[in-house]
Structures are given as structure tokens and as C-alpha cells.
Coordinates of C-alpha atoms and ligand atoms in Angstrom, one line a residue:
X1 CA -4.5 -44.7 -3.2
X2 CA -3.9 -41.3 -3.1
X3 CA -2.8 -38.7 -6.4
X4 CA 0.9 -38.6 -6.6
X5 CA 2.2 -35.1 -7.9
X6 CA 5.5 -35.0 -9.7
X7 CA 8.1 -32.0 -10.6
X8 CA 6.3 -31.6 -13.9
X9 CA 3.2 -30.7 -12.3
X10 CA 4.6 -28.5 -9.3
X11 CA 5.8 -26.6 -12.2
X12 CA 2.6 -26.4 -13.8
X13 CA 0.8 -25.6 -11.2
X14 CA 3.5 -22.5 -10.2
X15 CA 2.6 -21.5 -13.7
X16 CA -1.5 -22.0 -13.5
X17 CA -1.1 -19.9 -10.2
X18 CA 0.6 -16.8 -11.9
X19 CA -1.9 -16.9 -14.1
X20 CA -4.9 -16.7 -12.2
X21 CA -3.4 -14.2 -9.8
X22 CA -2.0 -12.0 -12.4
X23 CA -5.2 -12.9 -15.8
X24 CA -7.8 -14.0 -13.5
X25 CA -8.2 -12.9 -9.9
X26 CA -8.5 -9.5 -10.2
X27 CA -10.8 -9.2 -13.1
X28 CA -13.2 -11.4 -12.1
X29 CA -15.5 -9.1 -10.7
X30 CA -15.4 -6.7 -13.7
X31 CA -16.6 -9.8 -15.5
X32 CA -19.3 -10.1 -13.1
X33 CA -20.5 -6.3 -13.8
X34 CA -20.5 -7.4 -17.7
X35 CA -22.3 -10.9 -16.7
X36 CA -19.7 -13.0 -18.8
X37 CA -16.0 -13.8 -18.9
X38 CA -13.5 -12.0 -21.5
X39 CA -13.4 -13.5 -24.5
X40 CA -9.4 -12.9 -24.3
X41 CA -9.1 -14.8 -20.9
X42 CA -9.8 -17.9 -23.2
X43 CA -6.7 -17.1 -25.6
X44 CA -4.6 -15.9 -22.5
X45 CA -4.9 -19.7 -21.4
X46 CA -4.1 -21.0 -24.6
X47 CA -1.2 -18.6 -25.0
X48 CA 0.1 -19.7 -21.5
X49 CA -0.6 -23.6 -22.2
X50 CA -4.0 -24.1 -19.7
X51 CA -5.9 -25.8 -22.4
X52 CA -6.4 -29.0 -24.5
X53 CA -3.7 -31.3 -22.8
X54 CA -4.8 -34.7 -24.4
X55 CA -4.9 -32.9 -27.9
X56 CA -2.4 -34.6 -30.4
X57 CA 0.8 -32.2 -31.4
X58 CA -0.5 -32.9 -34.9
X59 CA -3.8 -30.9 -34.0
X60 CA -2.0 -28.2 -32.4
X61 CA -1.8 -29.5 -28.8
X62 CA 1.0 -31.1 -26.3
X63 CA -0.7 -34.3 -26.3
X64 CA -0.6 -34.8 -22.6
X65 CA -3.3 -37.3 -22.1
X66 CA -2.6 -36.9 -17.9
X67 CA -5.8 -35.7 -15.7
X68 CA -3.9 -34.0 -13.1
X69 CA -3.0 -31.4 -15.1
X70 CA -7.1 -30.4 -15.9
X71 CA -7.7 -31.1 -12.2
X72 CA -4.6 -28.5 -11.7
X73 CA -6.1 -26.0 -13.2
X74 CA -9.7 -25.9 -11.7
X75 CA -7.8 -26.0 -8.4
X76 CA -6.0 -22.8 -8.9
X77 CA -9.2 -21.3 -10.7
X78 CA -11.7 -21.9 -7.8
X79 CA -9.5 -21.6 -5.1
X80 CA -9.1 -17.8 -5.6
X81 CA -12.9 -17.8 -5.5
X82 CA -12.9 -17.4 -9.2
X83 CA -16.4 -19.9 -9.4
X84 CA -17.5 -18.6 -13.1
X85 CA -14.1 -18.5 -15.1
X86 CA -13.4 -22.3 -13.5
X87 CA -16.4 -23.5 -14.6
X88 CA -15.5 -22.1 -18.4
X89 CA -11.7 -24.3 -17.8
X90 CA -13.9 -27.1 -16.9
X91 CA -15.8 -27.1 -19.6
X92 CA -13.7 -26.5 -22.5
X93 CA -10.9 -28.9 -21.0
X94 CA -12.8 -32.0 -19.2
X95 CA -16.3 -32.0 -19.8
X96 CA -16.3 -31.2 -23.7
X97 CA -13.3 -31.4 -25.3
X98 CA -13.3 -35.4 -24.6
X99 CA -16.0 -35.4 -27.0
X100 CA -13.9 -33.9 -29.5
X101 CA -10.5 -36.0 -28.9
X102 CA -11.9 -39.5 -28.6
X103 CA -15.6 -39.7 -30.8
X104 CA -14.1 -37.7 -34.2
X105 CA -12.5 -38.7 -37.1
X106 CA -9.0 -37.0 -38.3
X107 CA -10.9 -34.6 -40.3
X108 CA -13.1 -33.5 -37.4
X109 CA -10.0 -33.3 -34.8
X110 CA -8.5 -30.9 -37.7
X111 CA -11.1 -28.5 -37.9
X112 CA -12.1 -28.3 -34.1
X113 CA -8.9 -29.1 -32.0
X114 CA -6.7 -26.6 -33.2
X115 CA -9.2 -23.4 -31.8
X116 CA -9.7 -25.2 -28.2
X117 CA -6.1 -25.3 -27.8
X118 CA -5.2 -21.7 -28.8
X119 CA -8.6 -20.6 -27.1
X120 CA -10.6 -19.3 -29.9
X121 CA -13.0 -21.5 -29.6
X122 CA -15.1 -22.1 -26.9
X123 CA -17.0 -24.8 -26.2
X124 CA -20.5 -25.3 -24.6
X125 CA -22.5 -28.3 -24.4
X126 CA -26.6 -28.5 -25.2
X127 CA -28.2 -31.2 -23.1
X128 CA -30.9 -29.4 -20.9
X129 CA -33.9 -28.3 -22.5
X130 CA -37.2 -26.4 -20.8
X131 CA -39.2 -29.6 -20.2
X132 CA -36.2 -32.5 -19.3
X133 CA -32.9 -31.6 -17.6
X134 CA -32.4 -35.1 -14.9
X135 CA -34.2 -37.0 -17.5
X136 CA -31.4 -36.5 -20.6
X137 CA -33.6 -39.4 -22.3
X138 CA -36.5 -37.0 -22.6
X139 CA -34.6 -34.7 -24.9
X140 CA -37.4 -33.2 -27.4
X141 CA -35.0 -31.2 -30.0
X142 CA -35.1 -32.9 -33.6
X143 CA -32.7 -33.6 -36.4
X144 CA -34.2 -34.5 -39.0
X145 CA -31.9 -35.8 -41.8
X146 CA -32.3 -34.6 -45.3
X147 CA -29.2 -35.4 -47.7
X148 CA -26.2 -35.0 -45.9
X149 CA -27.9 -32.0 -43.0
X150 CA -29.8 -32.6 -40.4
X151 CA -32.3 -29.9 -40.2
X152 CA -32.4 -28.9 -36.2
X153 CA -35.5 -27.7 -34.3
X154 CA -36.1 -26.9 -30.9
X155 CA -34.7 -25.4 -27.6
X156 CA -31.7 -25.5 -25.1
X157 CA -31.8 -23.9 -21.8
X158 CA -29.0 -22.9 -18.7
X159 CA -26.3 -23.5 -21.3
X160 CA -23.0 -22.3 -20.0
X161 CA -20.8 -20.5 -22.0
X162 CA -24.1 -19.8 -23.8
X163 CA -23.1 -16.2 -24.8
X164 CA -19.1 -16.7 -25.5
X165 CA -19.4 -20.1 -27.4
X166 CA -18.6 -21.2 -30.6
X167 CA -18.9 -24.5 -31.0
X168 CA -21.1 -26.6 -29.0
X169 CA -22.0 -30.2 -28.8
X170 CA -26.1 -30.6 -28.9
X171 CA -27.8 -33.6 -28.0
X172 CA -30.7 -34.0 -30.3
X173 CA -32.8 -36.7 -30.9
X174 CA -32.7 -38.3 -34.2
X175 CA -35.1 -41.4 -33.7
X176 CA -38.1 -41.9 -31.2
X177 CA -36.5 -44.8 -28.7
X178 CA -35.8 -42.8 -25.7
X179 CA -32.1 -43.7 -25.1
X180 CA -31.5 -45.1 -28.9
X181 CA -32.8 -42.2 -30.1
X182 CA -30.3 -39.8 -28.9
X183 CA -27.4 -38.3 -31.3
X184 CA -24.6 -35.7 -30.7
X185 CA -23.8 -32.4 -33.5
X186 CA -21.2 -30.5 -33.2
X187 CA -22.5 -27.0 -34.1
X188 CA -20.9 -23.7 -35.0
X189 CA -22.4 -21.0 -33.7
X190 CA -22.5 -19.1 -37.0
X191 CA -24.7 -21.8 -38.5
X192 CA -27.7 -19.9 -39.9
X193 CA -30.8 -20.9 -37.7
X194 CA -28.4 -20.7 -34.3
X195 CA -29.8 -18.2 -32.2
X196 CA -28.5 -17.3 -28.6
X197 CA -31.5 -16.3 -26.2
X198 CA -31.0 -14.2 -23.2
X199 CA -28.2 -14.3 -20.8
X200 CA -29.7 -15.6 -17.3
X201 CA -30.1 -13.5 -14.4
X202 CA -29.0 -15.8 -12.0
X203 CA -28.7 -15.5 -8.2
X204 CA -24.8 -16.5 -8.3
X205 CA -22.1 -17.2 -10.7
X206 CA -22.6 -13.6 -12.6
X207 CA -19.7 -14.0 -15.0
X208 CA -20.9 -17.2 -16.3
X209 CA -23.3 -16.5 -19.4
X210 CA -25.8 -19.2 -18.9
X211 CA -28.0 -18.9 -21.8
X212 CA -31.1 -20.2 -23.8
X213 CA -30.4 -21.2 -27.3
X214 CA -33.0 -21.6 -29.6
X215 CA -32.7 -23.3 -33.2
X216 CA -34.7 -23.3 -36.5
X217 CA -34.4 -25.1 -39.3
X218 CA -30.9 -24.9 -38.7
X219 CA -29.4 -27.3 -41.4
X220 CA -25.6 -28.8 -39.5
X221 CA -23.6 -31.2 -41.6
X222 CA -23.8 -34.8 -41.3
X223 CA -20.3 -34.4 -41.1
X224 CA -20.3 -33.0 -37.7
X225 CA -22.2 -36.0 -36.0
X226 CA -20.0 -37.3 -33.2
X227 CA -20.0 -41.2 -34.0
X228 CA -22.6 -43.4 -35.0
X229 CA -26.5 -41.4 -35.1
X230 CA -28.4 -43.1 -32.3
X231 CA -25.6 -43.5 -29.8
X232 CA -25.4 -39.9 -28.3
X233 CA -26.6 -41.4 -24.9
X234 CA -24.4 -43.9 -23.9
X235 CA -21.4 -41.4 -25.6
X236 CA -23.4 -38.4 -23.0
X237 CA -23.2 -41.0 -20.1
X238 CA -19.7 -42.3 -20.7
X239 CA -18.7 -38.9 -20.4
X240 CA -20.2 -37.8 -16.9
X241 CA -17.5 -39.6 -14.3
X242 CA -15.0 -37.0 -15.8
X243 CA -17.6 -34.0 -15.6
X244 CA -18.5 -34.8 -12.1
X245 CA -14.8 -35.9 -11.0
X246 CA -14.0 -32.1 -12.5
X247 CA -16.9 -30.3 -10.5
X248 CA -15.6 -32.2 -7.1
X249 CA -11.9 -30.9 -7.9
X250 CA -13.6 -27.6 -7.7
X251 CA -16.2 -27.6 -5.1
X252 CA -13.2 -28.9 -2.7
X253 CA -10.5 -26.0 -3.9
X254 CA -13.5 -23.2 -3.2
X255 CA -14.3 -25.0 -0.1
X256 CA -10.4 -24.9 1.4
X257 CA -9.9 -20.8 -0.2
X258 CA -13.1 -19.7 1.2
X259 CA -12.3 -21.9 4.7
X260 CA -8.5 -20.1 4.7
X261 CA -9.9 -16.4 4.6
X262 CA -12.6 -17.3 7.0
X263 CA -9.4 -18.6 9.5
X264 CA -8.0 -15.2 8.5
X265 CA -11.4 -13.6 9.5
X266 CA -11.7 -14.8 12.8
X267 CA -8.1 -14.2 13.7
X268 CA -8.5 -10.7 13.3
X269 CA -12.0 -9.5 13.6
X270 CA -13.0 -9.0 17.7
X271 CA -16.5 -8.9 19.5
X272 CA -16.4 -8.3 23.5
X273 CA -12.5 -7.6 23.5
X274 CA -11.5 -10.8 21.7
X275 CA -10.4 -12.0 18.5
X276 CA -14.3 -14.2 17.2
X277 CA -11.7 -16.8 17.0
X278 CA -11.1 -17.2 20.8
X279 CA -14.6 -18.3 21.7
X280 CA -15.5 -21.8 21.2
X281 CA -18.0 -22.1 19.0
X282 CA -16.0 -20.2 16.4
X283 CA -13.2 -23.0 17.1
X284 CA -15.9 -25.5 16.5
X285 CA -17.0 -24.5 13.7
X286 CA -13.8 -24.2 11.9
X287 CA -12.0 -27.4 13.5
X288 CA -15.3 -29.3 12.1
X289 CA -15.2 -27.8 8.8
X290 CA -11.2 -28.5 9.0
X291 CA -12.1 -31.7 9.5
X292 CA -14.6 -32.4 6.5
X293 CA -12.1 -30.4 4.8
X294 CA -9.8 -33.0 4.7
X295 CA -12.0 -36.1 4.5
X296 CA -13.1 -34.2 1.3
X297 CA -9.5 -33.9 -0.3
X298 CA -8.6 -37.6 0.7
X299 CA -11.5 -38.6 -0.9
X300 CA -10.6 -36.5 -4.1
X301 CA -7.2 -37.3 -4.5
X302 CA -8.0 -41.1 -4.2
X303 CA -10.5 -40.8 -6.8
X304 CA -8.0 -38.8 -9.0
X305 CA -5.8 -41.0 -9.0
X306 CA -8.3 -43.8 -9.7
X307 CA -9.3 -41.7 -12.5
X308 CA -5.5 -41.3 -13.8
X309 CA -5.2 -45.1 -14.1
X310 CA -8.4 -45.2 -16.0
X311 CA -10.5 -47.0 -12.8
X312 CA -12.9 -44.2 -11.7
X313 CA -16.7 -45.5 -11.7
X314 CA -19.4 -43.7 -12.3
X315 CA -20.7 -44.7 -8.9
X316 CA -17.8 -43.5 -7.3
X317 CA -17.9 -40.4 -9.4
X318 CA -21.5 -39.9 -8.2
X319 CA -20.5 -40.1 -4.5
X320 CA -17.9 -37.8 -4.6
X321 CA -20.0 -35.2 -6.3
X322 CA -22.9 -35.1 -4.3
X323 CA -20.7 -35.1 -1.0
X324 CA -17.8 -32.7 -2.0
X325 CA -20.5 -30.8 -3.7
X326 CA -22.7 -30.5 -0.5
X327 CA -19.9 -30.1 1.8
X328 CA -19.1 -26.8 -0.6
X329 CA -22.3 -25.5 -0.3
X330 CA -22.1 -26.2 3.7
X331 CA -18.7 -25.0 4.1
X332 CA -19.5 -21.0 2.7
X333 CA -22.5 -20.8 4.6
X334 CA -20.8 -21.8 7.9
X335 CA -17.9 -19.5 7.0
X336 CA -20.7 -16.8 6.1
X337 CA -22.1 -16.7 9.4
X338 CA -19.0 -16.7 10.9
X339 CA -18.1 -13.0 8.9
X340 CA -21.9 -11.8 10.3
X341 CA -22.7 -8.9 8.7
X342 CA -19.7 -8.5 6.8
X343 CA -20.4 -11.6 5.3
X344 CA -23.3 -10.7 2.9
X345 CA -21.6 -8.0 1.6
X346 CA -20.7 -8.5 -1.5
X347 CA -17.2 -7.0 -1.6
X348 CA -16.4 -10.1 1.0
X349 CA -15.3 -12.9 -1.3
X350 CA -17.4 -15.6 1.3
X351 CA -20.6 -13.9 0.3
X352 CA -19.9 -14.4 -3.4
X353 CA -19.0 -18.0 -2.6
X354 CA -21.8 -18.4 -1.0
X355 CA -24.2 -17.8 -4.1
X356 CA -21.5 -19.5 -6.3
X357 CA -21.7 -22.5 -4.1
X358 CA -25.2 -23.4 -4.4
X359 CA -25.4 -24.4 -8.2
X360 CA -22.9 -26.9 -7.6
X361 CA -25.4 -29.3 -5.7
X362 CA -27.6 -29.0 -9.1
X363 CA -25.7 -29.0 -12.4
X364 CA -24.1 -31.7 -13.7
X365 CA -26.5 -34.1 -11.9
X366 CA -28.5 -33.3 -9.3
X367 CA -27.7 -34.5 -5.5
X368 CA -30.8 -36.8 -5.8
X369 CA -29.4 -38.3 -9.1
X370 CA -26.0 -38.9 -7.9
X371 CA -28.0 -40.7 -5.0
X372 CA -29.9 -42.9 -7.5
X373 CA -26.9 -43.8 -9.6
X374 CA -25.5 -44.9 -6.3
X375 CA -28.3 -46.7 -5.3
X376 CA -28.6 -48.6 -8.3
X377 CA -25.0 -49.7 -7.5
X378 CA -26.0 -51.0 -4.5
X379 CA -28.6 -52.8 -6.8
X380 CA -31.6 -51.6 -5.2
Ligands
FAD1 C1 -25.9 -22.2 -13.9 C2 -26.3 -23.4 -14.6 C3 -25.5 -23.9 -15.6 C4 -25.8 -25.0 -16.3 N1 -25.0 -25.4 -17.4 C5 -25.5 -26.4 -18.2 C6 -24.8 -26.7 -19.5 O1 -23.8 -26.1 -19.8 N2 -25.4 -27.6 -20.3 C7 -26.5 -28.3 -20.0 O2 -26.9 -29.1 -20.8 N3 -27.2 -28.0 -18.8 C8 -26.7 -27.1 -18.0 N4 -27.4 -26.8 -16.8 C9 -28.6 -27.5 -16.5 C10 -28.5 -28.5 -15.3 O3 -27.6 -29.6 -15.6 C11 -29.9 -28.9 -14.9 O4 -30.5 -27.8 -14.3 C12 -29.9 -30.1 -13.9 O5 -29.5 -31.3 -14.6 C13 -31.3 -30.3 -13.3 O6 -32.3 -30.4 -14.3 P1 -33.6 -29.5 -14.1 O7 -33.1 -28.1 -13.8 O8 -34.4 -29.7 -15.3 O9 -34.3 -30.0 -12.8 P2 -35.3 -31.2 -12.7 O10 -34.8 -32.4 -13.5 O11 -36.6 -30.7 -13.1 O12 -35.2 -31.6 -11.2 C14 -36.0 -30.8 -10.2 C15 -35.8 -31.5 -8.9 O13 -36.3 -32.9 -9.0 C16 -35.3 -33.8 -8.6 N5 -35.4 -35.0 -9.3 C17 -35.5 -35.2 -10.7 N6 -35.5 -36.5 -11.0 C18 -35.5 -37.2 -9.8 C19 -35.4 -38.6 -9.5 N7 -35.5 -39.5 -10.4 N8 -35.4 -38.9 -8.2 C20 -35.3 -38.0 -7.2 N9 -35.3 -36.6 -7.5 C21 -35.4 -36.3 -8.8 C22 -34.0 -33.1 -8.8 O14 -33.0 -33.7 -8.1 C23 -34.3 -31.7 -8.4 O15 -34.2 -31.5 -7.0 C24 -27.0 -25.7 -16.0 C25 -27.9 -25.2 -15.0 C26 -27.5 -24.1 -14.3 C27 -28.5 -23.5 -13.3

């Protein structure tokens, strides 16, 4: 099986690519200086049509319930090298918003869908805490209910979009069962008892503003539960294939942009009166990374279009995030060593992807988780 592209989406992507090169590309790195991503490249992609596909017309959106669109856009976004702003696309289009379009009721979708659409809102999601990130059943933050609030205590931690958000779903814990005691909020970030903690100083990925948030006594609607109380879990672990398929659609699209200006590289750059690219272990290199290169995009585009007709599994998810992921990571620090010196510099784009790269292996499920999901697949 492989993901079958029609004119509709060449289009699209014409259009996603004239947006990044002409909103995107070249303001990235002021946004790394600033240690977060405009505010106004969120409405810029609503204004152009890069968000909320699946949202109903009636909510504001085109109602486009078609993954290769999403995947089109992280492809364009972390192709240019662009690591933080497609993480923010990813977020707010395939690892959040199907919260919002499939767990709420009318009255929910009319108060939250219309913002993600236009891109004045932007969404975060609160899982990780200080003490459990792997472990989501160890989640510690409380909501306790009292009328029709649920008071909210506790802490979140590496929350992307952490600093730009407003609105975020929070997993909390509502009842002591580990896994049955899990619920999701939707919370504004105006609600009093919200507080935003310091943006991270990270060793990559500087214009993403990965945050703590802290909250006290913060009283959030029943109202703005997500589904039943108790079932935030399964809703979290439903959710993941998408997240991880997302992540893979990235790692791949830095891995071929950062392998293309590394071919550049070599072609041009000369040690002992030869282009690097003439001696064999330069051709090596690149022919083997060629190669993974494209085991990696046949192994995407089958699972794309798996996921398009509804069949991706979370095993298979798994596998193709901890490989594609890995293979990222791999990939820029070949293509590093192949700049030398040049290469950790920052104003070369591979030394950038190289920091960028190494989250990927972590968030979203560790490697070693991915591994255990598969494993249990394997029913061992
Ligand atoms: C830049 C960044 C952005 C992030 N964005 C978000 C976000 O938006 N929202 C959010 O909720 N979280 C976010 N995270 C958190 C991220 O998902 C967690 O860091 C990740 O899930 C790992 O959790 P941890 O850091 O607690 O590591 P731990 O769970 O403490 O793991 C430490 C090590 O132990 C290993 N390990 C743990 N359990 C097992 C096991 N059963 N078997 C084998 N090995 C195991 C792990 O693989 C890892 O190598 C972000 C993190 C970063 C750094």
C-alpha cells in the first residue's frame, strides 16, 4: 500500500510550500533569538487555510476529514529545517485538535473550533508532569469536583506551546484507580489559578516554548470535561497512533531536507584538490543514508495511507516512530560530520538539525516505549 496523492493535494501542497518559504523559512531563526514562535504565524496559517481540516463548515472550518493534508503540512514545515514551528502545526492540527472534533458536544465544538481554525487559538496538551512522563497512569494533578468546577491542583512540565497557548487539554486525575482515574479539561489559559512557569532552556528546538505550568485552586467548568470523567486514558491512548504517525511525517521530511543540503555540501566543498564528495567514504555515507532514506518514506507512506483508511495500529504507529525517529537523529549527525567544522556552526542549518533532531527519539513516547508497545504485540 502506498499514499496515493491527487491534484487537490499537489495544489495544496504548492500552497503549504509558499507559505513556509515566504511566513516561515526565513523567520525562524528570529523566533529562535525570542525562544518562541509569532503569535501571528498561527493566524497566517489560518488565513491561508493550514489549519483544522476535519473541522465542520458549521464551526468555521472546510470539513476535510483527509490525513494527507495534516501530514502535507508537517512535510513542508520540517523539510525547510523549520523543527519548532512544525511541531506547533502538529500539535494544533493532529495531536490536539482530534480531541476537540470527535470527544465534545455541539456546544464545546462552538466555543473551541472556530479559534483553531482562524489560529487564535493555540492549543497545548498537559500530560507530563515532574514525577511521571512514560508512565501517563501516574499522573498526580487533581480535580476535585465541587458543584459544577473542578477545582485543579498540581503541576505540568515540557509543555509545548507552553508560552503561546490558550487553550489546553490537561490530563488530571479525578479518581484514585490508575488508569480509571484519569479525566481530560479543556482549559483556558485565562482561567484564574493558570499560571505559566518558565520557558525551558533547551539544548535544541529554541523557538518552541516548552514550558512548566503550574495550577492552584484553579476552578474549570464541568462543562469543559472532554467525555465521560474517568475515561481520559483510553481517550489519551486512542489518540497516540495519530501523534506518533505525525512526528514520523516529520522526522522523515527533516531527514530528506537536511540529507539534500548535505549532497549540496559535499558537491561543492574540496579537501586535497577534490570535491569531499569524490572520496569514498563520503559516497558511502550518503548512498547508505540514501538508502534508509527511502526505506523510511516507504515505510511512511504505507502507513499513511493505512491511516487514511482508518487501519493504522498503534503497534505499527509505534514502529514507525521509534525507527523514522532514530533514523532522523542518525541521519543529521552523519550529515554533520560530513560538513566538519562548518557543521557545528550554527548558521549551517545541519547543526541546528542536529540539536532539533534529538528530542524526537523522546517525546511523544520514548524509543523504549514504542519498543514495549511493540513487544506486547508480539505478546511477550
Ligand atoms: C521539548 C519537549 C517537548 C515536550 N512536549 C510535551 C507536551 O507538549 N505535552 C506533554 O504532556 N509532554 C511533553 N513532553 C514530555 C515528553 O513526552 C516526556 O519527556 C517523555 O514522554 C518522557 O518522559 P520523561 O521525560 O518523564 O522520562 P521518563 O519517563 O522518566 O524516562 C526516562 C528514561 O527511562 C526510560 N523508560 C521509562 N519507562 C520505561 C520502561 N517501561 N521500559 C524501558 N525504559 C523505560 C525512557 O525510555 C527514558 O529513556 C515534551 C518533552 C520535551 C523535552
Amino acid at each position: 500500500m502506498s499514499v496515493t496523492y491527487h491534484d487537490e493535494h499537489r495544489q495544496f501542497r504548492d500552497l503549504a510550500r509558499s507559505f513556509v518559504a515566504s511566513r516561515i523559512a526565513d523567520r525562524h531563526e528570529s523566533w529562535e533569538q525570542s525562544g518562541r514562535l509569532a503569535a501571528s504565524m498561527f493566524t497566517d496559517a489560518g488565513a491561508h487555510g493550514l489549519l483544522g481540516f476535519p473541522v465542520p463548515e458549521e464551526f468555521g472550518g472546510p470539513g476535510v476529514d483527509d490525513f494527507r493534508y495534516h501530514a502535507i503540512v508537517v512535510d513542508e514545515v520540517a523539510r525547510v529545517g523549520a523543527a519548532a514551528a512544525a511541531i506547533a502545526f502538529s500539535l494544533q492540527n493532529d495531536v490536539v485538535l482530534p480531541y476537540l472534533t470527535d470527544l465534545t458536544t455541539a456546544e464545546q465544538k462552538a466555543r473551541w473550533l472556530p479559534g483553531v481554525v482562524s489560529g487564535e487559538t493555540v492549543l497545548g496538551i498537559a500530560m507530563t508532569e515532574p514525577g511521571t512522563g512514560s508512565d501517563l497512569a501516574g499522573i498526580a494533578t487533581t480535580a476535585v469536583r465541587d458543584g459544577d468546577h473542578y477545582v485543579v491542583n498540581g503541576a505540568k512540565t515540557f509543555i509545548s506551546n507552553g508560552q503561546n497557548g490558550t487553550l489546553f487539554v490537561v490530563a488530571v486525575r479525578t479518581g484514585a484507580d490508575r488508569h480509571k482515574g484519569l479525566s481530560l479539561l479543556v482549559v483556558d489559559a485565562d482561567t484564574p489559578g493558570f499560571d505559566r512557569g518558565r520557558n525551558l532552556d533547551k539544548i535544541g528546538l529554541h523557538a518552541q516554548d516548552t514550558s512548566e505550568l503550574a495550577f492552584t485552586d484553579m476552578r474549570v467548568p464541568v462543562a469543559n470535561r472532554l467525555g465521560e470523567e474517568g475515561d481520559g486514558f483510553y481517550h489519551l491512548v486512542r489518540n497516540l497512533p495519530q501523534e506518533r504517525l505525525s512526528l514520523s511525517v516529520g522526522a522523515v521530511a527533516a531527514a530528506e531536507g537536511v540529507f539534500a543540503a548535505t549532497r549540496e555540501y559535499v558537491a561543492q566543498r574540496r579537501a586535497f584538490g577534490s570535491p569531499i564528495g569524490s572520496f569514498q567514504n563520503t559516497q558511502f555515507v550518503m548512498a547508505e543514508l540514501a538508502t534508509e532514506l527511502d526505506l523510511a518514506r516507504t515505510f511512511l507512506d504505507d502507513c499513511l495511507a493505512q491511516h487514511v483508511e482508518g487501519e493504522l495500529t498503534a503497534a505499527r504507529a509505534a514502529k514507525l516512530k521509534w525507527w523514522t525517529t532514530e533514523l532522523q537523529v542518525r541521519t543529521a549527525d552523519r550529515c554533520l560530520q560530513l560538513h566538519g567544522g562548518y557543521g557545528y556552526m550554527r548558521e549551517y542549518p545541519v547543526s541546528r538539525a542536529f540539536v532539533d533532531a534529538r528530542i524526537q527519539t523522546i517525546y511523544g513516547g520514548t524509543t523504549e516505549i514504542m519498543k514495549t508497545i511493540i513487544a506486547k504485540d508480539l505478546g511477550l
